[in-house]
XYZ file of C-alpha atoms in Angstrom:
626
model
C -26.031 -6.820 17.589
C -26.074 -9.317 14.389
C -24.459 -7.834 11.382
C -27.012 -6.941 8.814
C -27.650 -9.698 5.774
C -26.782 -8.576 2.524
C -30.005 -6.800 1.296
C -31.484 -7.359 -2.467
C -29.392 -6.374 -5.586
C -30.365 -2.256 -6.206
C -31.426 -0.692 -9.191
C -28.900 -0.415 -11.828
C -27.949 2.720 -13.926
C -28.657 1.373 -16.633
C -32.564 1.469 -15.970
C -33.118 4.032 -13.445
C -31.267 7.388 -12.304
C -29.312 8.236 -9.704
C -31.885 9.241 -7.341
C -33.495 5.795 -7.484
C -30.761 3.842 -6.454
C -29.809 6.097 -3.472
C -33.614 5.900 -2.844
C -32.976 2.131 -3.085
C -30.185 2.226 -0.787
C -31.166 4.427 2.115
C -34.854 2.160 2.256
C -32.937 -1.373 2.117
C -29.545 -1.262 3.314
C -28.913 1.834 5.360
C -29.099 1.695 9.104
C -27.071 4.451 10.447
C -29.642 6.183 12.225
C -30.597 2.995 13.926
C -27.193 1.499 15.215
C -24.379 3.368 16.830
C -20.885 4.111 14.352
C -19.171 6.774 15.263
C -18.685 6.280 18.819
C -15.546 8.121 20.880
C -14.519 4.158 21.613
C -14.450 3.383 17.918
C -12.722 6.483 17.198
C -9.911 5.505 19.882
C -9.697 2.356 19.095
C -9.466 3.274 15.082
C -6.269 5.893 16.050
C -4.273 3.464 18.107
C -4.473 0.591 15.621
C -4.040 3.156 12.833
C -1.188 3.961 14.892
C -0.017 0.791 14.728
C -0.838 -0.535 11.371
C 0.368 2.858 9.879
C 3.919 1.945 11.486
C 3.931 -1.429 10.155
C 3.041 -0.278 7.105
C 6.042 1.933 6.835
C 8.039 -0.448 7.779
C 7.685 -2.788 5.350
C 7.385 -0.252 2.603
C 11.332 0.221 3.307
C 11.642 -3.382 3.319
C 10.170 -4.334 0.028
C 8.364 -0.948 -1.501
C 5.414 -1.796 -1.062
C 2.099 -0.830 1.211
C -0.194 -3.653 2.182
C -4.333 -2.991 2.785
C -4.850 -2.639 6.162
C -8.841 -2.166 6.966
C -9.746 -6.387 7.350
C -6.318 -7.049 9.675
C -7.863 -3.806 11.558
C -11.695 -5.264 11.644
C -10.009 -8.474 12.773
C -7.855 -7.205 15.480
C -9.999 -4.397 16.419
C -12.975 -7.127 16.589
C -10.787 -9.155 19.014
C -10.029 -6.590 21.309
C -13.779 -5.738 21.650
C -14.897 -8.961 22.815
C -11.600 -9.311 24.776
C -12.855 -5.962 26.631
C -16.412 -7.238 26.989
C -14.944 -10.777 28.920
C -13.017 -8.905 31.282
C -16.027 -5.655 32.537
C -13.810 -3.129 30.393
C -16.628 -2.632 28.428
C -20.388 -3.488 28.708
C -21.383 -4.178 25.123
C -19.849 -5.282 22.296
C -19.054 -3.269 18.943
C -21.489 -3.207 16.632
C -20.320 -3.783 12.570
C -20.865 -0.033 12.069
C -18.612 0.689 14.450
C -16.231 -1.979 13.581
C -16.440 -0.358 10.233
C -15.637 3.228 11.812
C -12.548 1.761 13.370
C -11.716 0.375 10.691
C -12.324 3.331 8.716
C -9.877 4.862 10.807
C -7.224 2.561 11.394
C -7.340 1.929 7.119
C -7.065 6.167 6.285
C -3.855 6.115 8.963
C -2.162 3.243 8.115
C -2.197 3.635 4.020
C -2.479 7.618 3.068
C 0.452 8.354 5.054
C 3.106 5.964 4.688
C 2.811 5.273 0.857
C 4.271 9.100 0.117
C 6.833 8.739 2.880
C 8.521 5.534 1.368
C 8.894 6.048 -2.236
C 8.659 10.063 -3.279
C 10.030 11.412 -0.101
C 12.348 8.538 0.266
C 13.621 9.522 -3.337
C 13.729 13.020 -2.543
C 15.956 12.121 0.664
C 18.376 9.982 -1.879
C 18.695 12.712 -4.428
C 18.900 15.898 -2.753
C 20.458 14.439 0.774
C 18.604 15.779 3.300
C 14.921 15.339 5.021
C 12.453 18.520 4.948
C 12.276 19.969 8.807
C 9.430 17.821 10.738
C 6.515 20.630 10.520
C 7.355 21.031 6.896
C 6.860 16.991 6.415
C 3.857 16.716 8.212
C 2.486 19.725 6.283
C 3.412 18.552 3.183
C 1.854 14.910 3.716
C -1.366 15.930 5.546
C -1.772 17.914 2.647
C -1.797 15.802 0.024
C -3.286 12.880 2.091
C -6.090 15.102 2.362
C -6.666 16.539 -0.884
C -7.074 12.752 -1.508
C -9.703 12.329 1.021
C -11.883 15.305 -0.441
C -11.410 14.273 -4.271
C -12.781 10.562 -3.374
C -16.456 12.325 -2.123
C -17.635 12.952 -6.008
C -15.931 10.517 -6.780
C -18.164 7.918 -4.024
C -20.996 9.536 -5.422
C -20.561 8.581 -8.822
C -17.853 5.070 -8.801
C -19.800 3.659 -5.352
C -23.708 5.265 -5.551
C -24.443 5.439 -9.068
C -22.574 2.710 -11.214
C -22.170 0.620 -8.343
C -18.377 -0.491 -8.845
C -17.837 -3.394 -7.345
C -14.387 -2.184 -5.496
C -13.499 -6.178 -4.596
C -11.236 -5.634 -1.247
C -13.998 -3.138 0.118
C -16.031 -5.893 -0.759
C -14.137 -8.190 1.026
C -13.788 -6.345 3.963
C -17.953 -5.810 4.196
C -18.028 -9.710 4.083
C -15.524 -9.977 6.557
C -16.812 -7.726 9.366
C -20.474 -9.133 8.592
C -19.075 -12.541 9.207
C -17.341 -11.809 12.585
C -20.348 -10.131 13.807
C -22.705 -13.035 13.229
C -22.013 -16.162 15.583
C -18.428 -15.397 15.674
C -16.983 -19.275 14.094
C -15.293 -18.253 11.588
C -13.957 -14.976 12.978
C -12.855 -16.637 16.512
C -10.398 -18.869 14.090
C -9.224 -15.646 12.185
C -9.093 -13.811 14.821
C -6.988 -16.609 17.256
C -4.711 -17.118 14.172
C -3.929 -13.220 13.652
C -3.236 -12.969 17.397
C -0.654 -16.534 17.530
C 0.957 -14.996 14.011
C 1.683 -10.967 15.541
C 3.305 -13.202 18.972
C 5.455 -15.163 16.899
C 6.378 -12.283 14.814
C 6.485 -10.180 17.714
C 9.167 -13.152 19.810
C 10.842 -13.895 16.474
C 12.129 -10.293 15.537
C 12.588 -9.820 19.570
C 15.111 -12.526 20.063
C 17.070 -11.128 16.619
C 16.886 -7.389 16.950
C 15.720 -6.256 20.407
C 17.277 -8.698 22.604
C 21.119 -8.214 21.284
C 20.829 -4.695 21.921
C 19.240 -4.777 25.404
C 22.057 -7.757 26.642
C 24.755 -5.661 27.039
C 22.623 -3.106 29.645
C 20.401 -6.187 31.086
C 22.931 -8.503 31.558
C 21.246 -11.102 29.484
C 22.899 -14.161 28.073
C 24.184 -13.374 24.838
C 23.464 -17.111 23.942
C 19.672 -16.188 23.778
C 19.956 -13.758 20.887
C 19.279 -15.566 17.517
C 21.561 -14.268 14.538
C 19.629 -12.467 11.857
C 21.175 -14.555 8.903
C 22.018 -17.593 8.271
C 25.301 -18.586 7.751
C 26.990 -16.439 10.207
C 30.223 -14.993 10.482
C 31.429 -17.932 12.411
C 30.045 -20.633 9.201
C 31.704 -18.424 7.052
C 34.977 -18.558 8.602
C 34.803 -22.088 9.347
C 34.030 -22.913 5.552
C 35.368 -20.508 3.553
C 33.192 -21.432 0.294
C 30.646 -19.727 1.718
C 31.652 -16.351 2.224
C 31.509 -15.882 -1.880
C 27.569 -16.276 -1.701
C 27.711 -14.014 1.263
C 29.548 -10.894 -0.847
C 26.544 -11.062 -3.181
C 23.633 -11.484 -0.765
C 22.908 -14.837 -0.617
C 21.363 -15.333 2.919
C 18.189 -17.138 4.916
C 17.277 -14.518 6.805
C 15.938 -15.599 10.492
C 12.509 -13.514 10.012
C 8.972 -14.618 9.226
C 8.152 -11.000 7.907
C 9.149 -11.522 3.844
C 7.697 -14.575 3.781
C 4.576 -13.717 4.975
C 4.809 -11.554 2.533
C 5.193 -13.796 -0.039
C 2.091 -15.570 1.418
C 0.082 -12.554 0.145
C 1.432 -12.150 -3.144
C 1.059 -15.567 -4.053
C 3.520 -18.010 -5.752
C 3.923 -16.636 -9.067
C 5.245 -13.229 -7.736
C 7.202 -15.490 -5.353
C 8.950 -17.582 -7.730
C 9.806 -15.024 -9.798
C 11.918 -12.749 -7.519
C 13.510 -15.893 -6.811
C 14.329 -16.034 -10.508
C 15.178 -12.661 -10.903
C 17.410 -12.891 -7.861
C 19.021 -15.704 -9.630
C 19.929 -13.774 -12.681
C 20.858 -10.495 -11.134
C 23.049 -11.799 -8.013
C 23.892 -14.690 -9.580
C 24.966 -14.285 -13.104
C 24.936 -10.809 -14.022
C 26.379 -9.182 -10.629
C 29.529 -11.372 -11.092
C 29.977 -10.806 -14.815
C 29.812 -7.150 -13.353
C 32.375 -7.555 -11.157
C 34.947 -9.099 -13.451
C 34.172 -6.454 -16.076
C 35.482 -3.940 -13.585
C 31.621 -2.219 -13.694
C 30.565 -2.599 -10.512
C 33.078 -1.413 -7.238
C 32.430 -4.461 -5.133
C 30.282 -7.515 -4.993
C 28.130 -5.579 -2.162
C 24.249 -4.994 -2.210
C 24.877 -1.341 -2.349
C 27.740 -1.672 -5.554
C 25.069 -4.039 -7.092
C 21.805 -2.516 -7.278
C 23.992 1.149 -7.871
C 23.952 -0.457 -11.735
C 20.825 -3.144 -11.302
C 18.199 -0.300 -10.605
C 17.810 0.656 -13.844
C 17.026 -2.432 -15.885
C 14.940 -3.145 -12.464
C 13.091 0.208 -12.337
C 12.322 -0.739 -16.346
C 10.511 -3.737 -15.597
C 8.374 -2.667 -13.070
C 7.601 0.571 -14.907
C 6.734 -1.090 -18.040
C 5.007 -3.794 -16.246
C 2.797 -1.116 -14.432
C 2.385 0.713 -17.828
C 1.575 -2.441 -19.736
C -1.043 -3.525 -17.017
C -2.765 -0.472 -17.910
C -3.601 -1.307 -21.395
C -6.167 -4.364 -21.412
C -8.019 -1.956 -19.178
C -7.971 1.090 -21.556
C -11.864 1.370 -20.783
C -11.857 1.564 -17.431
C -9.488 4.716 -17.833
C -11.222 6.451 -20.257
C -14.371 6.270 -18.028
C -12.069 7.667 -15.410
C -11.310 9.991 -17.645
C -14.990 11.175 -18.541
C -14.576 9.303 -22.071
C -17.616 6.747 -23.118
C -19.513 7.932 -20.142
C -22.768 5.840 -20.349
C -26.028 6.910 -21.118
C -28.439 6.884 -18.101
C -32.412 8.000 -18.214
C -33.833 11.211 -17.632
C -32.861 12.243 -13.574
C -35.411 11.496 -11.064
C -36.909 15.592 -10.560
C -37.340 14.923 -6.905
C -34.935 16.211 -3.787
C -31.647 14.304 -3.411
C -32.468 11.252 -1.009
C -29.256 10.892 0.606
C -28.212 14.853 0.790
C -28.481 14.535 4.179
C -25.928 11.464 4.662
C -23.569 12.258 2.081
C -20.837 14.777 2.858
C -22.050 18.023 2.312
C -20.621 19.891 -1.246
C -19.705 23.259 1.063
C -17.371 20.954 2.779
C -15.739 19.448 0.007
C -15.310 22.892 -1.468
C -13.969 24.769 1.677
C -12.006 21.609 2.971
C -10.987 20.255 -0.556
C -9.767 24.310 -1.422
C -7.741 24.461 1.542
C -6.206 21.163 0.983
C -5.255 22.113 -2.458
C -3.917 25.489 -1.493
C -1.753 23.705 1.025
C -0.124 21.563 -2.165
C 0.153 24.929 -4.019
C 1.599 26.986 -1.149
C 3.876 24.063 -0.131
C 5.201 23.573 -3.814
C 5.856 27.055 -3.984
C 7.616 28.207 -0.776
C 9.497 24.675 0.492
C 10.638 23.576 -3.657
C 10.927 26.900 -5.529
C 7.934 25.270 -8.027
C 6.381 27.979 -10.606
C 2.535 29.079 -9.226
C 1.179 27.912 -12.739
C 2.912 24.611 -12.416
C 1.883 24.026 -8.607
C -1.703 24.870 -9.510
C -1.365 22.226 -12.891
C 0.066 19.232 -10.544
C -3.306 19.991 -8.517
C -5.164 19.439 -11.114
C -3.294 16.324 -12.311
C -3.535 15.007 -9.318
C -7.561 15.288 -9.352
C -7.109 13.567 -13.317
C -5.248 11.008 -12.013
C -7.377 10.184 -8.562
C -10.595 9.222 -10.965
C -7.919 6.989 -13.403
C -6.935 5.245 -10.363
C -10.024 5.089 -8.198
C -12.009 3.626 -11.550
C -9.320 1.138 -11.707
C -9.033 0.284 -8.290
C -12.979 -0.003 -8.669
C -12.989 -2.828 -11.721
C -9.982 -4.527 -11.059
C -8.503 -4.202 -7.636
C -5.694 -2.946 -8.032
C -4.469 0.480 -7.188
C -1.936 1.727 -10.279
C 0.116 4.281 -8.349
C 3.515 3.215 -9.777
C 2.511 3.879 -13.480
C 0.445 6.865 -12.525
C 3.359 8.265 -10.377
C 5.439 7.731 -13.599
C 3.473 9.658 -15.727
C 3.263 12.311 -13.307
C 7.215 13.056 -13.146
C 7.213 12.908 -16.761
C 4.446 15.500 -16.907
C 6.562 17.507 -14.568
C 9.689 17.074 -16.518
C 8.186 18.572 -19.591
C 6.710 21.529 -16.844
C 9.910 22.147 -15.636
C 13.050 20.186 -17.093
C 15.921 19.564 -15.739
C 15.441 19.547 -12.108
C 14.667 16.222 -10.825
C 13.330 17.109 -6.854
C 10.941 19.449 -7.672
C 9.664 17.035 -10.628
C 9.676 14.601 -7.699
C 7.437 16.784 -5.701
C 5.128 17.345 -8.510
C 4.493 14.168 -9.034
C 4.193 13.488 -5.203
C 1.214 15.828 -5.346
C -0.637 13.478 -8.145
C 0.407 10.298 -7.489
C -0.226 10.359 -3.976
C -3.329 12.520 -3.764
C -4.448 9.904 -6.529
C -3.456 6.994 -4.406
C -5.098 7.997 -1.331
C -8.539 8.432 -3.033
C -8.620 5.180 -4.536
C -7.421 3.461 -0.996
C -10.168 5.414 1.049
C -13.019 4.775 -1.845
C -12.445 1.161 -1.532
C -13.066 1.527 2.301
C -15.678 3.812 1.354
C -17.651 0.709 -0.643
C -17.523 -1.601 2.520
C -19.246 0.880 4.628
C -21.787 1.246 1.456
C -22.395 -2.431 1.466
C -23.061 -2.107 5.487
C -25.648 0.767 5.508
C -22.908 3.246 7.129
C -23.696 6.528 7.488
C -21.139 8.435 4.715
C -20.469 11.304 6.522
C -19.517 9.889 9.724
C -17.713 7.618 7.975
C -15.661 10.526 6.441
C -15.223 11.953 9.850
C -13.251 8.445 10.483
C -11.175 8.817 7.723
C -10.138 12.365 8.177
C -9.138 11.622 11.892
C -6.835 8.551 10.484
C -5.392 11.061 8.444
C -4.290 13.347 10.929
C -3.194 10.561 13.564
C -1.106 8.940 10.485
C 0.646 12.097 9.756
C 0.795 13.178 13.389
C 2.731 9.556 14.645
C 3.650 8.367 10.924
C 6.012 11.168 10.422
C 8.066 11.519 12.981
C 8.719 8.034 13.452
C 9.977 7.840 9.543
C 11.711 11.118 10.249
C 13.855 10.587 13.414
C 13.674 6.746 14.279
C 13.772 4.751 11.028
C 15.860 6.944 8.400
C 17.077 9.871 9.953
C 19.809 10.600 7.107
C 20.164 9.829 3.725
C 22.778 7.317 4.509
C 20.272 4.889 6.116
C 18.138 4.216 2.677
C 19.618 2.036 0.100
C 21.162 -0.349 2.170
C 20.231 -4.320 2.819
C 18.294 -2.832 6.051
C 16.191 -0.380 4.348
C 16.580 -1.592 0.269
C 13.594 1.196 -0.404
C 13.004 0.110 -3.756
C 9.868 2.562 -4.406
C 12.215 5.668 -3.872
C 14.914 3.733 -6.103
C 12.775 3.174 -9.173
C 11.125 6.615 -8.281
C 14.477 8.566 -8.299
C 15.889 6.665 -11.019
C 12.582 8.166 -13.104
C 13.582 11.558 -11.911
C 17.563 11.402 -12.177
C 16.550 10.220 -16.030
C 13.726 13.327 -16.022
C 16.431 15.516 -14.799
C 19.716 14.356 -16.396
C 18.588 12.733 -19.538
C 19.761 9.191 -20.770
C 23.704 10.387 -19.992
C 23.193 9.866 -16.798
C 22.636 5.607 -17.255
C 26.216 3.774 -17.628
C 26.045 2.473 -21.062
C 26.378 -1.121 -19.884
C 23.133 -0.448 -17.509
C 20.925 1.368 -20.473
C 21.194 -1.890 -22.639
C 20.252 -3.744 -19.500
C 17.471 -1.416 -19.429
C 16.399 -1.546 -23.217
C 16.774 -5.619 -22.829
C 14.440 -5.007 -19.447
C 11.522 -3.269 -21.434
C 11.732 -5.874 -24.227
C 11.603 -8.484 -21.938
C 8.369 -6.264 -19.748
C 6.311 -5.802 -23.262
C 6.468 -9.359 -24.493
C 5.849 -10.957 -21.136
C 2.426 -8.386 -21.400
C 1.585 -9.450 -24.575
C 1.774 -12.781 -24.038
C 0.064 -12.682 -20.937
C -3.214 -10.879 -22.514
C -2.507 -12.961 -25.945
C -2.493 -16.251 -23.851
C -4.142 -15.991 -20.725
C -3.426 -19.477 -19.717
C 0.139 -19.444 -19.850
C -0.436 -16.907 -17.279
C 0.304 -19.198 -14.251
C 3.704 -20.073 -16.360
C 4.873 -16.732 -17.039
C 7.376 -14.899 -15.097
C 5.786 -11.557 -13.897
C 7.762 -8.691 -15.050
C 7.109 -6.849 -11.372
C 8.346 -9.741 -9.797
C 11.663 -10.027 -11.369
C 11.877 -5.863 -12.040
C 11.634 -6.160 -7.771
C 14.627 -8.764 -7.478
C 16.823 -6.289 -9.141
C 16.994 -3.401 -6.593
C 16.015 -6.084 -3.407
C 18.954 -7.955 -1.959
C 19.319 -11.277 -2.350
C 18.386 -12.361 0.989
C 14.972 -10.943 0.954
C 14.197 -12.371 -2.774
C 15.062 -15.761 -1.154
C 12.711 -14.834 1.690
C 9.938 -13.906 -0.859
C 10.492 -17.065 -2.598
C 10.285 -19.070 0.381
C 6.762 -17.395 1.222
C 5.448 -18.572 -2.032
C 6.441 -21.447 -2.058
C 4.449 -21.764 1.064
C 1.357 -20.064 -0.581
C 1.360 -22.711 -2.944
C 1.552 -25.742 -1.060
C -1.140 -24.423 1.115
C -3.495 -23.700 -2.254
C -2.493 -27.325 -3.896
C -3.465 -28.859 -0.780
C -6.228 -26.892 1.302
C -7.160 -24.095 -1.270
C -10.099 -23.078 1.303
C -7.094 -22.281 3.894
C -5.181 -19.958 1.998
C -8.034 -17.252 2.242
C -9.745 -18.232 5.780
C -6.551 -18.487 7.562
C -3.448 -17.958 5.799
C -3.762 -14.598 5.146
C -4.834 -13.681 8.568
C -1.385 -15.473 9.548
C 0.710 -13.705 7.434
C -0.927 -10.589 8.260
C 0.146 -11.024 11.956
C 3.375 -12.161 11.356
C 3.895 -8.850 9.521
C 2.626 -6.750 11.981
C 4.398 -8.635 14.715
C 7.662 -8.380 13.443
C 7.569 -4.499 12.105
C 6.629 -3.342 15.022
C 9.381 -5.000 16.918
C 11.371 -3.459 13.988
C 10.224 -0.114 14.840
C 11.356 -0.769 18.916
C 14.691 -1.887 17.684
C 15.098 1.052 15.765
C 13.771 3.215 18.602
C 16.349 1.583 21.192
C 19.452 1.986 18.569
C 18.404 5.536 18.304
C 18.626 6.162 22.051
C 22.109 4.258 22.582
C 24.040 5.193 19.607
């Protein structure tokens, strides 16, 4: 069935109520009653590439800290293996866009609300106090705050999506997306045959350097096949010496496709500067460092020991500083400025029946919060008063972030999650894991809501039906946490000993247990050397954001503070990766800007996906033989 057409602009709050643009809504764009969504196939289909997507996701969170949207490389794939199904009498019909938009639904609620906790706060919590939480207490702990995140986005629909009409630009995106592959199928063949060539490649690539060396000793396979992970190897380095300084400090091309995809996506001015940042910190400071007798070895792990801090500075005061041009949209969030609308349409709600009932958020939103109060209580020894504050916070910070998310895209959880372990130190001082977990509940209940709204506003733009579309995201939740978890817990850092190193760098948990070590300790705690690097770091953060929103054309010039805050706690290697993917991104945009969108992205997106979750089998296979 054709995807529907984008329908004529509703009323606006400005000039009618509520009530007359849901009206609006259910008369022009809605179809749920008319065209199956929340099918048993869709669901299935939504859990195994939430599954997968969810793993990936994780995966490169250790990698480079952060989590990458999800829903449109699901719609793609997910779109792909419909019509892949229908060729070969699997299936009889084809999906239609609502239940693409189920699956993706799905596949978006497993693959983000899960796996953003996991690799910064509980990652942190793993550094400072040294051990993991037993597996039921994990998946308690994360299903509970990945749901009270689900529940505190349904007002929040109502009012950011319905009413004001946000415009929420990935959902957006994604609406445009799905509608496009479910018209005659041009444009979403090529995305669609690109995605698939990209996850092969990514999928051989990280086979022939990670799998294959551990299966040649029980196969019998030519070692010869195996392709080193870095370039130069220990055989370059012994034939020319020279090169085993750069070595000590990092510098390596890494045989992977993964970071620079990733610096496909985050575009050349990210990319070139955690090249730049690289160059400073592993290349001038790190050996000053050494010299100075400050730093035990020229290693990734003696480096970034000191580098964190001036690195965890410029990101937070980046993240802090992004936050200020938009000082309206959070005091909106905030219930500040709220706009005037006309008198409320007296009739019966028009959409009561579609939306997510209020006894549901109440009963399922209660529990959820109870299970962050309980769990604060009995697993980190947090005050009741305190527990039940951090819920609250949490709800505070959700409509900060989802109005952000809303106007400008992007999703502040590392300045909100900084706010919220400062609110816990003054709420209970001096103990840094608990703070952690305080902020956990916030940050990451706050986080989740503004990552399912923006799926929320592609199924709006579709004429999905809400609550089924709820349903979706509330089974991603649970099969995120339920295969999410344990992976994370057992396969890919089952002690503390495997974060922090050039394998997993985990900057998120860095930067957020730096926050809480400083929470904890106080400033004694930074080596002196390393809190001037840090005061120089914030100077540097705050003029690059002034000048940025003083001159926005010297934008494109600029160095961006979270770019080069990021080189200081990655290894060298991957910086050079990064840089190497934006360099890419912007010889594609100088010479084909039309292909960066239409098919590099889907490209990159593959390659990621590819290569993490031949990760994840390498790191299942080490597991079982070591």
């Amino acid at each position: 069935m054709p995807a529907p057409e984008p329908s004529a602009p509703l009323p606006t709050l400005e000039t009618h109520g509520p009530e007359a643009i849901d009206r609006a809504w259910r008369q022009r764009v809605y179809q749920g009653d008319r065209v199956p969504q929340l099918t048993a196939r869709a669901l299935a289909m939504g859990a195994v590439l939430g599954a997968v997507t969810g793993l990936s996701n994780l995966y490169v969170g250790l990698k480079i800290g952060w989590s990458l949207g999800v829903v449109i490389t699901a719609s793609i794939v997910g779109w792909a293996a419909w019509r892949l199904a229908v060729r070969t009498g699997i299936s009889r019909r084809e999906a239609t866009v609502l239940e693409t938009n189920a699956m993706a639904s799905t596949a978006s609620a497993a693959g983000y609300s899960t796996g953003t906790t996991l690799v910064s706060a509980m990652a942190a919590h793993l550094m400072i106090t040294g051990h993991h939480l037993p597996l039921w207490q994990l998946m308690a702990w994360i299903l509970s705050i990945s749901m009270l995140g689900l529940f505190i986005a349904v007002p929040l629909k109502r009012m950011l999506i319905n009413a004001e009409q946000l415009p929420f630009p990935s959902g957006a995106a994604a609406a445009e997306t799905l509608r496009t592959l479910h018209s005659d199928g041009g444009e979403g063949r090529r995305q669609a045959r690109a995605l698939m060539i990209a996850l092969a490649i990514g999928v051989g690539l990280q086979g022939l350097t990670s799998v294959l060396p551990l299966l040649s000793g029980s196969l019998g396979t030519p070692s010869w096949l195996a392709l080193p992970s870095s370039l130069p190897t220990e055989a370059m380095v012994e034939a020319v010496p020279a090169l085993g300084a750069l070595v000590a400090y990092g510098w390596a091309l890494e045989v992977s496709l993964l970071l620079p995809a990733a610096g496909i996506l985050v575009g050349w001015r990210v990319g070139w500067s955690i090249g730049l940042g690289a160059l400073v910190c592993f290349g001038l400071i790190a050996p000053r460092l050494l010299e100075e007798g400050l730093v035990a070895g020229p290693g990734y792990r003696n480096v970034v020991a000191w580098s964190v801090w001036p690195g965890a500075t410029l990101m937070m005061i980046a993240g802090l500083s992004a936050l200020a041009p938009r000082w309206r949209s959070v005091a909106r969030g905030l219930g500040i400025f709220r706009r005037a609308t006309p008198e409320r349409d007296r009739e019966a709600d028009p959409v009561a029946d579609l939306e997510v009932p209020p006894s549901w958020v109440g009963y399922g939103g209660g529990a959820a919060a109870l299970g962050c109060i309980v769990l604060q209580v009995v697993l980190f020894d947090i005050p009741v008063v305190v527990a039940v504050l951090a819920v609250v916070l949490a709800v505070v910070l959700a409509t900060v972030a989802a109005r952000v998310t809303g106007e400008t895209d992007i999703t502040p959880m590392g300045p909100l999650g900084k706010v919220a372990q400062l609110a816990g130190g003054v709420m209970i001082p001096g103990r840094p894991a608990p703070n952690l977990m305080i902020a956990t509940v916030s940050a990451g209940a706050a986080a989740s809501a503004a990552d399912l709204l923006t799926d929320l506003k592609s199924g709006s733009l579709l004429g999905a039906h809400p609550r089924r579309q709820f349903l979706a995201q509330a089974v991603g939740v649970v099969v995120g946490v339920a295969v999410v978890v344990p992976i994370y817990r057992y396969v890919l850092v089952p002690d503390a000993s495997a974060l922090g190193s050039a394998a997993w760098p985990a900057p998120a948990a860095r930067v957020w247990a730096s926050v809480s070590t400083v929470v904890g300790q106080g400033l004694s705690s930074i080596p002196a050397s390393a809190l001037w690097a840090a005061v120089i770091a914030a100077a540097v953060a705050v003029i690059l954001a002034l000048l940025e929103h003083g001159r926005p054309a010297w934008r494109p010039w600029l160095p961006s503070a979270t770019g080069l805050g990021l080189a200081f706690v990655l290894p060298a290697s991957n910086a050079l990766s990064f840089f190497v993917g934006g360099l890419v991104a912007w010889a594609i945009a100088r010479r084909r800007p039309q292909a960066l969108a239409a098919l590099a992205v889907p490209v990159a997106a593959g390659l990621i996906a590819g290569e993490s979750l031949m990760g994840i089998v390498a790191a299942l296979l080490n597991s079982s033989t070591g």
